[in-house]
XYZ file of C-alpha atoms in Angstrom:
366
model
C 40.105 45.589 14.061
C 39.071 43.585 10.421
C 35.957 42.154 10.156
C 35.788 38.439 10.005
C 34.486 37.124 6.916
C 31.456 35.520 7.030
C 28.654 34.442 4.641
C 25.272 36.091 6.456
C 21.957 33.745 5.885
C 18.755 32.270 7.406
C 18.690 29.155 8.433
C 15.568 28.606 6.723
C 13.834 30.467 3.588
C 9.922 29.716 3.176
C 8.513 30.160 -0.610
C 4.514 29.585 -1.626
C 4.627 27.044 -4.398
C 3.000 29.258 -6.267
C 5.520 31.892 -6.633
C 6.664 32.617 -10.623
C 9.547 31.321 -12.530
C 12.168 34.143 -12.309
C 11.112 35.175 -8.464
C 14.106 36.173 -6.002
C 13.788 33.954 -2.902
C 17.043 35.454 -1.221
C 20.017 37.693 -1.782
C 22.875 36.145 0.553
C 24.801 38.469 2.038
C 28.743 38.844 3.377
C 30.808 40.539 5.967
C 33.608 41.436 3.607
C 33.140 41.712 -0.159
C 32.760 38.051 -1.790
C 34.106 36.836 -4.948
C 31.637 34.413 -5.897
C 29.165 32.542 -5.153
C 28.108 28.943 -6.065
C 25.494 26.372 -5.815
C 27.604 23.505 -4.387
C 24.197 20.978 -4.215
C 20.871 20.509 -4.475
C 19.110 17.892 -2.250
C 15.435 17.530 -1.163
C 13.766 16.422 1.680
C 15.089 13.145 1.939
C 18.641 13.824 0.995
C 18.178 12.586 -2.795
C 20.144 14.989 -5.228
C 18.772 17.022 -7.753
C 20.135 18.705 -10.745
C 20.875 21.950 -9.766
C 19.980 23.973 -12.617
C 16.482 22.560 -12.886
C 14.768 24.411 -10.429
C 16.785 27.359 -8.706
C 20.076 29.144 -9.926
C 22.419 31.087 -7.728
C 24.197 34.527 -9.355
C 27.775 33.861 -8.507
C 28.308 37.653 -8.425
C 25.105 38.710 -6.335
C 24.428 35.642 -4.669
C 20.403 36.158 -5.535
C 18.297 32.917 -5.544
C 16.144 32.451 -8.317
C 13.706 29.777 -9.440
C 13.760 28.712 -12.972
C 11.175 25.913 -12.772
C 7.299 25.881 -10.793
C 7.775 24.565 -7.609
C 5.582 21.505 -6.230
C 4.564 20.723 -2.650
C 3.433 18.050 -3.928
C 6.159 16.561 -5.327
C 8.927 17.912 -3.660
C 8.208 19.626 -0.048
C 11.462 20.935 1.261
C 14.928 21.161 -0.582
C 18.493 21.767 1.398
C 20.850 24.351 -0.712
C 24.402 24.045 -0.565
C 26.067 27.134 -1.258
C 29.851 28.116 -1.486
C 31.460 31.693 -0.828
C 34.776 32.998 -1.967
C 35.854 36.256 -0.289
C 37.489 38.695 -2.403
C 41.151 38.860 -0.816
C 40.913 34.942 -0.256
C 42.244 34.560 -3.958
C 43.213 36.874 -6.952
C 42.536 35.126 -9.774
C 39.339 33.726 -8.985
C 38.261 30.647 -10.757
C 35.566 27.870 -9.975
C 38.159 25.244 -9.384
C 39.856 26.949 -6.302
C 38.870 26.491 -2.544
C 35.769 27.885 -1.249
C 36.630 30.113 1.775
C 32.799 28.937 3.561
C 30.203 26.732 3.346
C 26.367 27.050 4.270
C 23.320 24.741 3.800
C 19.674 26.525 3.928
C 16.526 24.852 4.003
C 14.345 26.195 1.359
C 10.130 24.675 2.450
C 7.424 25.438 -0.448
C 4.408 26.294 1.346
C 1.244 24.315 0.116
C -1.309 26.488 -1.362
C -4.568 25.162 -2.086
C -3.884 24.086 -5.850
C -5.768 20.434 -5.389
C -9.417 19.885 -5.486
C -10.731 17.198 -3.653
C -10.677 13.495 -5.414
C -12.937 10.544 -4.592
C -12.396 7.120 -5.697
C -14.950 7.298 -8.221
C -18.298 9.220 -9.258
C -21.049 7.338 -7.974
C -21.137 4.854 -5.123
C -23.933 2.085 -4.263
C -24.199 1.006 -1.436
C -27.776 -0.813 0.724
C -29.439 -0.143 4.304
C -31.212 -3.318 6.329
C -34.700 -2.682 7.124
C -33.779 -3.005 11.188
C -31.554 0.131 10.934
C -32.790 2.476 13.027
C -32.391 6.335 13.119
C -29.270 7.555 14.260
C -27.436 4.181 13.338
C -24.490 4.891 10.595
C -24.742 3.084 7.426
C -22.110 0.166 6.697
C -20.681 2.231 3.702
C -18.933 5.606 4.770
C -18.117 8.481 2.115
C -14.856 9.554 4.237
C -12.934 6.619 3.401
C -13.106 7.060 -0.149
C -11.951 10.790 -1.028
C -8.944 12.878 -0.343
C -7.168 15.749 -0.795
C -3.225 16.563 -2.071
C -3.203 19.701 -0.181
C -1.916 19.817 3.431
C -3.207 21.738 6.421
C -6.357 23.431 5.989
C -6.698 22.966 2.363
C -6.605 19.426 2.451
C -9.456 19.245 5.921
C -12.630 17.907 4.067
C -16.101 19.039 4.521
C -19.429 16.745 3.385
C -22.861 18.231 2.066
C -26.045 16.828 0.627
C -26.571 18.770 -1.985
C -29.934 17.293 -3.456
C -31.703 14.113 -3.633
C -34.682 12.083 -2.694
C -33.015 10.968 0.116
C -32.122 14.241 1.609
C -34.712 13.532 4.379
C -33.484 9.974 5.143
C -30.103 9.828 5.338
C -27.673 12.818 6.594
C -24.010 13.330 6.440
C -21.458 14.216 9.249
C -20.096 17.860 7.922
C -16.533 17.186 8.855
C -16.263 13.306 9.497
C -18.235 12.090 5.662
C -20.159 9.512 8.312
C -23.406 8.560 6.626
C -26.246 7.826 9.214
C -30.181 7.203 9.026
C -32.404 10.060 10.220
C -36.189 8.570 9.841
C -37.398 5.307 10.792
C -38.049 2.477 7.245
C -41.011 0.781 6.734
C -41.332 -2.627 4.916
C -43.167 -0.421 2.604
C -39.811 0.757 1.563
C -38.142 -2.637 0.786
C -36.419 -2.402 -2.653
C -37.070 1.082 -2.834
C -33.606 3.051 -3.981
C -33.208 6.113 -2.934
C -30.128 9.204 -3.982
C -27.593 11.626 -2.721
C -25.363 14.257 -4.740
C -22.744 14.981 -1.754
C -20.544 17.928 -2.383
C -17.076 17.344 -1.204
C -15.168 20.336 -0.390
C -12.045 21.429 0.883
C -11.582 24.133 3.577
C -8.987 26.407 1.319
C -8.595 29.225 -0.469
C -10.077 29.614 -2.949
C -12.223 26.646 -1.646
C -12.442 23.704 -4.224
C -14.789 21.468 -4.578
C -15.899 17.781 -6.038
C -19.303 16.213 -5.890
C -20.343 12.369 -6.199
C -23.954 10.749 -6.537
C -24.595 7.600 -3.872
C -27.711 5.551 -4.550
C -29.167 3.844 -1.327
C -31.098 0.842 -1.984
C -33.330 -0.010 1.204
C -33.454 -4.333 1.818
C -34.485 -6.911 3.804
C -33.103 -7.018 7.685
C -30.031 -8.930 7.955
C -29.634 -10.428 11.169
C -27.386 -13.294 11.275
C -24.094 -13.953 10.380
C -23.050 -17.187 8.217
C -21.720 -19.182 11.609
C -19.059 -22.105 10.499
C -19.783 -25.773 11.912
C -16.885 -24.847 14.637
C -14.830 -21.596 15.349
C -11.143 -23.961 13.875
C -11.474 -26.990 11.253
C -8.598 -29.483 11.231
C -7.531 -32.078 7.919
C -5.130 -34.074 7.351
C -3.910 -33.817 4.068
C -0.976 -36.736 2.823
C 1.874 -35.619 1.170
C 1.679 -36.903 -1.707
C -1.527 -35.629 -3.110
C -1.740 -34.706 -6.553
C -2.271 -30.954 -7.497
C -6.142 -30.066 -8.218
C -7.490 -33.198 -5.197
C -9.979 -31.564 -3.062
C -8.702 -31.601 0.507
C -11.324 -30.615 2.865
C -14.541 -28.582 2.734
C -15.298 -25.161 4.707
C -19.209 -25.321 5.906
C -21.187 -22.446 7.252
C -25.315 -21.669 7.233
C -26.916 -18.555 8.049
C -30.006 -18.035 10.109
C -31.636 -15.038 8.044
C -34.265 -15.930 5.407
C -34.044 -15.884 1.457
C -31.074 -14.738 -0.556
C -29.385 -13.416 2.821
C -28.787 -17.065 4.094
C -27.194 -18.011 0.964
C -23.123 -18.697 1.456
C -19.976 -17.759 -0.305
C -16.336 -18.742 0.340
C -13.163 -17.025 -0.175
C -9.582 -16.337 1.739
C -9.174 -13.537 4.172
C -5.747 -13.577 2.932
C -3.272 -15.012 0.669
C -3.226 -18.086 -0.001
C -0.372 -19.340 -1.462
C -1.205 -23.116 -3.337
C -4.200 -23.354 -2.523
C -7.616 -21.868 -4.039
C -11.465 -22.267 -2.966
C -14.675 -22.720 -4.671
C -16.906 -19.617 -3.835
C -20.462 -21.436 -3.343
C -19.516 -25.127 -2.350
C -16.262 -23.880 0.397
C -14.715 -26.683 -1.767
C -10.836 -26.519 -0.993
C -8.621 -26.927 -3.839
C -4.658 -27.891 -3.770
C -2.733 -26.083 -6.212
C 1.154 -26.965 -4.908
C 3.183 -29.953 -3.606
C 3.207 -30.526 0.075
C 6.021 -31.391 1.881
C 5.598 -32.438 5.242
C 9.428 -32.141 6.375
C 9.353 -28.463 5.105
C 5.953 -27.651 6.441
C 3.914 -30.293 8.998
C 1.061 -27.810 9.679
C -0.671 -25.342 7.400
C -3.318 -22.658 8.614
C -5.580 -21.615 6.648
C -7.291 -18.167 6.959
C -11.418 -18.289 5.450
C -14.262 -16.425 5.179
C -18.025 -16.889 4.764
C -20.234 -13.863 3.468
C -23.898 -14.102 3.144
C -25.461 -12.661 0.072
C -26.827 -9.547 1.485
C -26.636 -6.307 -1.245
C -23.388 -4.486 -0.878
C -23.580 -2.244 2.430
C -25.825 -4.785 4.222
C -23.837 -8.046 4.463
C -22.611 -10.187 6.927
C -19.034 -11.998 7.220
C -17.646 -14.478 9.660
C -13.819 -15.988 9.213
C -12.458 -18.682 10.925
C -9.267 -21.022 10.340
C -8.224 -24.068 8.636
C -5.339 -26.561 9.667
C -4.211 -28.594 7.409
C -2.065 -31.516 9.046
C 0.307 -32.570 6.378
C 0.797 -36.576 7.402
C 3.957 -38.057 6.323
C 5.141 -40.786 3.516
C 6.898 -43.183 3.977
C 10.117 -42.166 0.737
C 12.916 -45.058 0.233
C 16.106 -43.814 -0.754
C 17.633 -44.502 -3.602
C 19.935 -47.626 -3.893
C 23.477 -47.353 -3.610
C 26.679 -49.013 -4.692
C 29.750 -49.756 -2.215
C 31.783 -47.607 -3.981
C 31.673 -44.921 -7.536
C 33.769 -47.713 -9.735
C 35.286 -51.331 -10.123
C 38.200 -52.743 -12.310
C 39.209 -55.939 -12.672
C 41.792 -58.011 -14.745
C 40.523 -60.694 -16.350
C 42.524 -63.514 -18.091
C 41.828 -64.743 -21.545
C 41.767 -67.835 -20.638
C 39.218 -67.803 -17.721
C 36.079 -70.147 -17.482
C 32.913 -69.773 -18.591
C 30.738 -68.789 -15.184
C 33.714 -67.987 -13.160
C 33.355 -64.894 -10.663
C 35.291 -62.184 -11.583
C 33.678 -58.708 -9.699
C 31.729 -58.754 -6.691
C 29.360 -55.497 -6.677
C 27.742 -54.238 -3.187
C 24.431 -52.095 -3.361
C 22.823 -50.857 -0.202
C 19.074 -49.950 -0.746
C 19.124 -47.987 3.181
C 15.792 -49.139 3.524
C 16.449 -52.390 6.152
C 14.075 -54.066 3.181
C 14.422 -56.078 0.714
């Protein structure tokens, strides 16, 4: 009994992203002799088609799938390879235009290698720590959100260590999470001092790759209070005819600290179309036309920030509701009809009424 003609293939082929160009990834097999193999389509994992000739080649005679370009998992992590086969006894004169006997789709999974070093947003960072910070307290600035690795899995898992610096006995860093925290008490005599740390950021791949950053930490006066708004929610009324550029209200907040840290600055907590705010005075300025009919209420999210050093600041947020007031807008006068026509005799007397035109002002007013 003859064996059914079938294409033998795995569902998935796993290949390291650093294989040399020209590597044979797999050789297709069949249960009966095949006349030709054909690469019908190549897509990425999201279904977007890729030009076949740019990444892999399928030998029509041997069924070998070979790389013809460098793979990069960070660009494309997997491919779907659709293959067709024509069996030897199906057609006598095989050409590429003839029907395919069987098709199959293989998943080509690109395996990560540790080819990317950790990357941090900057080489140097500046922050501050208030005097009232206690040993064990976390700093406001955290290195963990500033560094990343484009690899995956263990290759992208970062470790943090203090390499050197005059602050290595004052501040420590969590090896696995990059969290910075104080290790020794601060004293008044340290106010104004700036300590520095050279921190190494390494991945956990093989071979291990690393980057390093400099962190400068200034010790500042204790910042005990956050800014406080006069009320938790403010409300202003503003006419819909208010001109652009007019001051329509003011946000006011106070801070109970002393010195520089008591100066309050203002900004919007989220994007606000058509409004601006004076950073120092809190005055809110209109930058667009208002319309009561389409937008009778507008809510602005305002943030008040103290002037403490970066990393030691405090802020508070509130909402300001603008009540847009309606202004009577009389409609334009309107003729009773769109056109008028009247015949006038050549011998008509002067002052004789020849036509009556009616106009309605739609307002009920003169």
